[in-house]
CSV table of C-alpha atoms in Angstrom, one decimal:
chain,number,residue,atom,x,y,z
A,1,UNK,CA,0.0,0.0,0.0
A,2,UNK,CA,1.3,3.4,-0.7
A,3,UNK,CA,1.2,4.7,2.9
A,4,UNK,CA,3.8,2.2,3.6
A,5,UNK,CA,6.3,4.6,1.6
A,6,UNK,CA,5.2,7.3,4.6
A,7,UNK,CA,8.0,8.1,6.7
A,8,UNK,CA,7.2,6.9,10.6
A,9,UNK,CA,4.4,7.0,11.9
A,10,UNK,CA,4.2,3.1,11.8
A,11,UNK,CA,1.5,2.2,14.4
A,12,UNK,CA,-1.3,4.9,12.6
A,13,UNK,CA,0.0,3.2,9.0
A,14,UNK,CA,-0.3,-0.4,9.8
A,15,UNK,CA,-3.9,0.0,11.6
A,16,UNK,CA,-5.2,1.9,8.4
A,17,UNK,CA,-3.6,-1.0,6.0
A,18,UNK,CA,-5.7,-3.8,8.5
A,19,UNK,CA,-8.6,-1.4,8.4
A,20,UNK,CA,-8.6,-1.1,4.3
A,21,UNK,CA,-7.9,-5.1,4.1
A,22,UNK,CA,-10.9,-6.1,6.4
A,23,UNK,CA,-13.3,-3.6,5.3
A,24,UNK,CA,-13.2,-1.6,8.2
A,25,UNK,CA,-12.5,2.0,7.2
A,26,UNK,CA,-15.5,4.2,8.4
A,27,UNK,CA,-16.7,6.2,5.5
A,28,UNK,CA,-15.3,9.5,7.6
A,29,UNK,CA,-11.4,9.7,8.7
A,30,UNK,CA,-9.8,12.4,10.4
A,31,UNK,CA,-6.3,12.9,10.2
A,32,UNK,CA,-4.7,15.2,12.8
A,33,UNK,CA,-1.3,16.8,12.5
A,34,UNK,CA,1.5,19.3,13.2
A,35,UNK,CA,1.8,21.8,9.7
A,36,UNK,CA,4.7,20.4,8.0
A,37,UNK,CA,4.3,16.9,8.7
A,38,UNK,CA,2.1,15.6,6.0
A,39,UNK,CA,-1.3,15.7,6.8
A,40,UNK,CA,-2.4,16.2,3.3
A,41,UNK,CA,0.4,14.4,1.4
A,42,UNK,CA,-0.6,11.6,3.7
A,43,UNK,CA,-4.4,11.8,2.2
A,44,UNK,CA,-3.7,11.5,-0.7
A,45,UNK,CA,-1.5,8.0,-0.4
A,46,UNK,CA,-4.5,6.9,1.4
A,47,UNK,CA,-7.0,7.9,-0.6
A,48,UNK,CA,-5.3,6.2,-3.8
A,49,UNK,CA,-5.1,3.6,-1.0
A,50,UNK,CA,-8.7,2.9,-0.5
A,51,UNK,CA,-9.7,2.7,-4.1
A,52,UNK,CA,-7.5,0.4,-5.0
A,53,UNK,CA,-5.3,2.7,-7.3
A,54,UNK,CA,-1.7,2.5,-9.4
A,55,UNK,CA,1.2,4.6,-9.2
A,56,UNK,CA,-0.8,6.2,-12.5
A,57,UNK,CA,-3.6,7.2,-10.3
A,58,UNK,CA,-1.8,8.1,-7.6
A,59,UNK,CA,0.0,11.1,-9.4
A,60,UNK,CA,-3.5,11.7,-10.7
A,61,UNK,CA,-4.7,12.2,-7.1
A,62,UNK,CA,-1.6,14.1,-7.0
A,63,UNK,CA,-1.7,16.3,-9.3
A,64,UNK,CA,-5.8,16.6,-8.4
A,65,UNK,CA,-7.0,15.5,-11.7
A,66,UNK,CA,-8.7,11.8,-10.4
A,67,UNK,CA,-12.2,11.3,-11.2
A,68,UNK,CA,-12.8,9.1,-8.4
A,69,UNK,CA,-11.3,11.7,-5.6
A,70,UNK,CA,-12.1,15.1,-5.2
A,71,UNK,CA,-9.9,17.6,-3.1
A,72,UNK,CA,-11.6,20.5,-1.3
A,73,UNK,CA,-9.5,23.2,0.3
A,74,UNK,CA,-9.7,26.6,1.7
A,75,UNK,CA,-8.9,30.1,-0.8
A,76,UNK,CA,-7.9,33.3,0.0
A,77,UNK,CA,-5.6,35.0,2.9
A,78,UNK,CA,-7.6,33.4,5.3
A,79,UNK,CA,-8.0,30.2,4.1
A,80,UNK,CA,-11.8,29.4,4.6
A,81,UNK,CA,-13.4,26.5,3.5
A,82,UNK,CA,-16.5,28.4,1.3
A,83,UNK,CA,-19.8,26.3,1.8
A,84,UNK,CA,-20.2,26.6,-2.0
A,85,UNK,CA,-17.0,24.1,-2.1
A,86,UNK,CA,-18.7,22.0,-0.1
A,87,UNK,CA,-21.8,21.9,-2.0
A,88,UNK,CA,-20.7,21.7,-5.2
A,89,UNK,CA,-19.0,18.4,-3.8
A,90,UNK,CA,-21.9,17.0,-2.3
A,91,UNK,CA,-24.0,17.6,-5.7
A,92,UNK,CA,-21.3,14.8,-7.4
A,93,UNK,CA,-21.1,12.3,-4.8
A,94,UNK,CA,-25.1,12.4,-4.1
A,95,UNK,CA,-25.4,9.8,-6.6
A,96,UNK,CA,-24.2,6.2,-6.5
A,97,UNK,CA,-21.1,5.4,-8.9
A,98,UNK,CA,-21.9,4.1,-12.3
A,99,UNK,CA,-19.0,1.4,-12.0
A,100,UNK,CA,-19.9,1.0,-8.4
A,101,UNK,CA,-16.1,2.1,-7.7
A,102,UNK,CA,-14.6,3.4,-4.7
A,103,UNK,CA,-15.1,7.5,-4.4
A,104,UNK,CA,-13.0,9.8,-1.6
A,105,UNK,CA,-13.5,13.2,-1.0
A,106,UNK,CA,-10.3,15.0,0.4
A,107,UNK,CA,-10.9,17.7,3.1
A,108,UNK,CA,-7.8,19.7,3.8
A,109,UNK,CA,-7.3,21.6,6.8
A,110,UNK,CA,-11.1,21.2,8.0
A,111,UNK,CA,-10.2,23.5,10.6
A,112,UNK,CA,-11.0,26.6,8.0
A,113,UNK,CA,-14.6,25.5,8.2
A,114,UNK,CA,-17.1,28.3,8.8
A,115,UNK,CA,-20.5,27.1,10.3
A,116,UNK,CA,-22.2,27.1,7.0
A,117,UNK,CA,-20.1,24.6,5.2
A,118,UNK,CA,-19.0,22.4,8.3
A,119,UNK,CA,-22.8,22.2,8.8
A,120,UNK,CA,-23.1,21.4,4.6
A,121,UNK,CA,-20.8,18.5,5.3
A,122,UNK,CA,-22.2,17.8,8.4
A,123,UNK,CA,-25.2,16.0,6.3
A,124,UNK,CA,-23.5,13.7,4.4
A,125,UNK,CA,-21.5,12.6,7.3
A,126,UNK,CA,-25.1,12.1,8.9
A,127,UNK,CA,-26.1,10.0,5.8
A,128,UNK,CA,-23.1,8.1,4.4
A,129,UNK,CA,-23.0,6.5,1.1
A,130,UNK,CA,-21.4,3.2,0.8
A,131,UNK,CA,-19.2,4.1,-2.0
A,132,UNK,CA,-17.9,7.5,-0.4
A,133,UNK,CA,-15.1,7.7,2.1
A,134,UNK,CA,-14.3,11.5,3.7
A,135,UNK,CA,-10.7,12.2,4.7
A,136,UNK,CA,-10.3,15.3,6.8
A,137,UNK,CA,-7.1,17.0,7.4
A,138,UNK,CA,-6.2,19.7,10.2
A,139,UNK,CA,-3.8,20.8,12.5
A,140,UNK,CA,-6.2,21.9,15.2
A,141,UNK,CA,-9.1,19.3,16.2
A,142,UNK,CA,-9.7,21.9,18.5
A,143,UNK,CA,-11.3,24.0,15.9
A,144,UNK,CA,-13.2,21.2,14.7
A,145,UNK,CA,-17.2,20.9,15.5
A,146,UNK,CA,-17.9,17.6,17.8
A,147,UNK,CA,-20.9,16.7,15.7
A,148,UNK,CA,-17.5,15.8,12.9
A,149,UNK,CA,-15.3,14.6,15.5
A,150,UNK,CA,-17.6,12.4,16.3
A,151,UNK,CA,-18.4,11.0,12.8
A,152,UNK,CA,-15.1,10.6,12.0
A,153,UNK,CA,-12.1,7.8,13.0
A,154,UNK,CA,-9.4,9.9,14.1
A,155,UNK,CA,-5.9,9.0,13.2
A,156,UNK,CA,-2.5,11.4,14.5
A,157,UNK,CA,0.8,11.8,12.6
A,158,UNK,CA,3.9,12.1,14.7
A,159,UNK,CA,6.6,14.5,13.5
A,160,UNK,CA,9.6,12.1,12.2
A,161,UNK,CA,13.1,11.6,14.6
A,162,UNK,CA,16.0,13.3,13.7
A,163,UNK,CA,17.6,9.8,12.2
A,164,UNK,CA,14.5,9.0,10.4
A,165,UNK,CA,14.3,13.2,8.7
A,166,UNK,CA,17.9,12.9,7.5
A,167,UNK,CA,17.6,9.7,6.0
A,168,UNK,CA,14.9,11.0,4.0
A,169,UNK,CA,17.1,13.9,2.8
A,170,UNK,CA,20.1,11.7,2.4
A,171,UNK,CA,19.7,12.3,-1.4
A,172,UNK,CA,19.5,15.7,-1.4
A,173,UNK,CA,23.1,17.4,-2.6
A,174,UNK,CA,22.1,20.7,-0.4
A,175,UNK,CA,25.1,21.4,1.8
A,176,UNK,CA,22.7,23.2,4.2
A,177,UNK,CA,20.4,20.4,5.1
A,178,UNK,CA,22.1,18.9,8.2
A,179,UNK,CA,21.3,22.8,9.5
A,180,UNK,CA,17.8,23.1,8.1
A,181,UNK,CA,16.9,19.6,9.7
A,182,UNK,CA,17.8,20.9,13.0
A,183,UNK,CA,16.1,24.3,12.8
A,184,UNK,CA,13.4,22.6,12.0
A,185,UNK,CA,13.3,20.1,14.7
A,186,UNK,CA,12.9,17.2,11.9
A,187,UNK,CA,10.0,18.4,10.6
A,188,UNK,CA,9.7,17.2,7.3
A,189,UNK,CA,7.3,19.5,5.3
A,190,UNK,CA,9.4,22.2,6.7
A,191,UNK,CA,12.8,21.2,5.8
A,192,UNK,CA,11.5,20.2,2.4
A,193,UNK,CA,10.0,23.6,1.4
A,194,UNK,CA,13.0,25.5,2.3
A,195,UNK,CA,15.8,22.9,0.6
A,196,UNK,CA,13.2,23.2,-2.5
A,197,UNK,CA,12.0,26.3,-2.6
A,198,UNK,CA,14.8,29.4,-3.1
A,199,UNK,CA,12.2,32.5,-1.7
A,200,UNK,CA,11.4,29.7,1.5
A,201,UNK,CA,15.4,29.3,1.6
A,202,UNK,CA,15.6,33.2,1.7
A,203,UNK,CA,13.4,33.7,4.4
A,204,UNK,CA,14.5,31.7,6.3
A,205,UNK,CA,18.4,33.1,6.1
A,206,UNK,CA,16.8,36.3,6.8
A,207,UNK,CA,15.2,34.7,10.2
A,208,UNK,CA,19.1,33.7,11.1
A,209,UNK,CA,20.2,36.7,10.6
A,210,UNK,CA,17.4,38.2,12.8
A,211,UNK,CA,18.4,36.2,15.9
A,212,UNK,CA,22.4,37.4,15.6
A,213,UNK,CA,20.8,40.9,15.3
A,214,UNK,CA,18.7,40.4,18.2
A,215,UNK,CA,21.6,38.8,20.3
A,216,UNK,CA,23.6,42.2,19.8
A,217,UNK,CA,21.6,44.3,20.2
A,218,UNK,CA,21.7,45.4,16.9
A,219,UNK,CA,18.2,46.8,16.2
A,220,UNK,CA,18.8,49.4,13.2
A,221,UNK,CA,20.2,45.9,11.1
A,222,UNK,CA,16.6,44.2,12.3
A,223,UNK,CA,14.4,47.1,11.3
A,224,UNK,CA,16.0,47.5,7.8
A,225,UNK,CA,15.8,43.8,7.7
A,226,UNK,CA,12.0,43.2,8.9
A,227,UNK,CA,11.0,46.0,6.7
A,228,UNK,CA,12.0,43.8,3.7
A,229,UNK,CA,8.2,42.3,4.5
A,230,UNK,CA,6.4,45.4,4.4
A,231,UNK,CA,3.0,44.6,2.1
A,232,UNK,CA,4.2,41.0,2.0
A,233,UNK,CA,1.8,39.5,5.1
A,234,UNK,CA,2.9,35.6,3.5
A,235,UNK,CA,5.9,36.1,3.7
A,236,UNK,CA,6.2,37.7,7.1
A,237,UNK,CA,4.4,35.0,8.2
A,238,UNK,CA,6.8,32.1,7.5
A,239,UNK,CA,10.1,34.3,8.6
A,240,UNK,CA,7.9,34.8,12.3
A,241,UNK,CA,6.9,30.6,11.9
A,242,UNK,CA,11.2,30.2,11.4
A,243,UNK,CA,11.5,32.7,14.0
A,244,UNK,CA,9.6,30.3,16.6
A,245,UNK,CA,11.8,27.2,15.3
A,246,UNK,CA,14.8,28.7,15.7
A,247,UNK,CA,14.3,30.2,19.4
A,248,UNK,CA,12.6,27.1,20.5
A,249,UNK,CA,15.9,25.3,20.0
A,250,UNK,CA,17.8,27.7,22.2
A,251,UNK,CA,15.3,28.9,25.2
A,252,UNK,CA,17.7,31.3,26.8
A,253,UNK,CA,16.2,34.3,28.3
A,254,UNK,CA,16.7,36.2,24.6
A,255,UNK,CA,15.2,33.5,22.9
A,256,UNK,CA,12.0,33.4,25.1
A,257,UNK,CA,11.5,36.9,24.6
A,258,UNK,CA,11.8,36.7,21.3
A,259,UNK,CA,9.0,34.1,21.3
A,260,UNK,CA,6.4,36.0,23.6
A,261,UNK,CA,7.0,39.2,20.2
A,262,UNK,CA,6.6,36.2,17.9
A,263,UNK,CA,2.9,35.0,20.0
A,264,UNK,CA,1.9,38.7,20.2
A,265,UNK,CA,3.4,39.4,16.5
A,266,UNK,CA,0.6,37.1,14.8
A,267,UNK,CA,-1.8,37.5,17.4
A,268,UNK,CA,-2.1,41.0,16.3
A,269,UNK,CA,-1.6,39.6,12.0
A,270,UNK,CA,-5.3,37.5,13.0
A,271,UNK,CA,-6.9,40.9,13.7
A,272,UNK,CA,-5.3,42.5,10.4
A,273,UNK,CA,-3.1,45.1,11.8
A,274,UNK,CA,-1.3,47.2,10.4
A,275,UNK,CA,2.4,45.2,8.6
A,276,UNK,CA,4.1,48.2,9.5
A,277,UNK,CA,2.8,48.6,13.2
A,278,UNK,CA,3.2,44.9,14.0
A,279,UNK,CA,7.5,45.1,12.9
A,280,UNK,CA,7.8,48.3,15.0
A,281,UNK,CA,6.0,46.6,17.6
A,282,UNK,CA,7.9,43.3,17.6
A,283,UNK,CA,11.7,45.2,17.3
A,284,UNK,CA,10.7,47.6,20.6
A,285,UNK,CA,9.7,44.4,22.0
A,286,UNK,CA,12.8,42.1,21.6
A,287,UNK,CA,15.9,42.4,23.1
């Protein structure tokens, strides 16, 4: 089965395989993890999984062109899950399959339900179909409505060890992996988009350099740096996410400062403050 090929995690991988072989999978799973280590990469082995599919399908489900699974996932800044998603999926899989084949329908991070479409799913889950099987990601269950908890087997992906990250990167020729493994603690989905991605890369140099500034004191180097991010909210995001990963592994009194700026940083991004406010805020903060 594919999800053999997923790194760790053995005990959630094997009860799913006994679970597919017996006949066993409810027709609602909920997969909970930690961004970064694979909730969604992991539904879609599963998914190819549970009908039965090839490597073909598989980078069909991949590259989310598969007739017989459908993907739903959040748009815009905020990442909201519109009920119109939701409906328009329900509309398909309200009828039985012609073929009488396996169907899944992909959830991703289920925690950017509003009411209206967790309620809209909420109904099917209520009134399965045989041929249907509902895979929910998130990264907070406790965002989650009870009435889908409660529908749903739920399933937890560990973050990888250290041994078990590096020998996934093994064949990676980036001389900076060792480092980007530890910043990021093993965490695969992490480490991969900033070995992969040059602009993730660059961020996350700029989050390095943030720390030395921090450490001396240096605050005219941090503002000119930080205001590199002015009108670019994404991006200041991820360098305040590597900005957490890189303090965690050093909790000296700097670095927990640093962290408490971070918290109150994108606590004040969730109520759309103002870019500029929340840098000037966070470099008076740190020290």
């Amino acid at each position: 089965m594919f999800i053999n090929s997923f790194t760790g995690n053995r005990t959630t991988v094997l009860s799913l395989e006994e679970r597919i072989k017996s006949s066993g999978l409810s027709h609602a799973v909920l997969i909970f993890a930690k961004e970064g280590c694979g909730a969604n990469f992991f539904a879609k082995l599963l998914a190819t999984d549970i009908i039965g599919g090839s490597e073909d399908d598989l980078r069909l489900v991949n590259e989310e062109a598969h007739s017989q699974v459908q993907i739903i996932k959040g748009s815009g800044a905020s990442g909201q899950i519109k009920v119109e998603s939701v409906r328009a999926i329900n509309a398909n899989v309200n009828f039985s399959s012609l073929g009488g084949e396996k169907r899944v329908v992909i959830i991703q991070n289920c925690e950017n339900f509003n009411t209206s479409s967790a309620n809209a799913l909420l109904k099917n889950l209520e009134e399965p179909k045989d041929d249907i099987t509902y895979i929910l990601t998130t990264t907070d269950t406790s965002k989650i409505l009870s009435t889908i908890r409660s529908r749903c087997q739920m399933y937890s992906l560990s973050q990888p060890s250290m041994e078990q990250a590096k020998a996934y990167f093994a064949a990676y020729p980036n001389e900076e992996k060792d480092e980007v493994i530890s910043i990021y603690n093993g965490n695969i989905g992490m480490t991969k988009a900033a070995l992969e991605n040059p602009k993730r890369f660059e961020i996350l140099q700029k989050a390095l350099k943030a720390q030395k500034f921090i450490e001396t004191a240096d605050k005219y180097s941090l503002a000119k740096l930080m205001y590199s991010f002015n009108k670019k909210k994404d991006e200041l995001v991820l360098f305040l996410k590597d900005m957490e990963y890189i303090c965690s592994n050093n909790l000296s009194k700097s670095s927990i400062n640093v962290l408490e700026a971070v918290t109150a940083a994108k606590n004040a991004m969730e109520r759309n403050a103002n870019l500029a406010l929340v840098m000037q805020n966070f470099i008076i903060s740190v020290k």
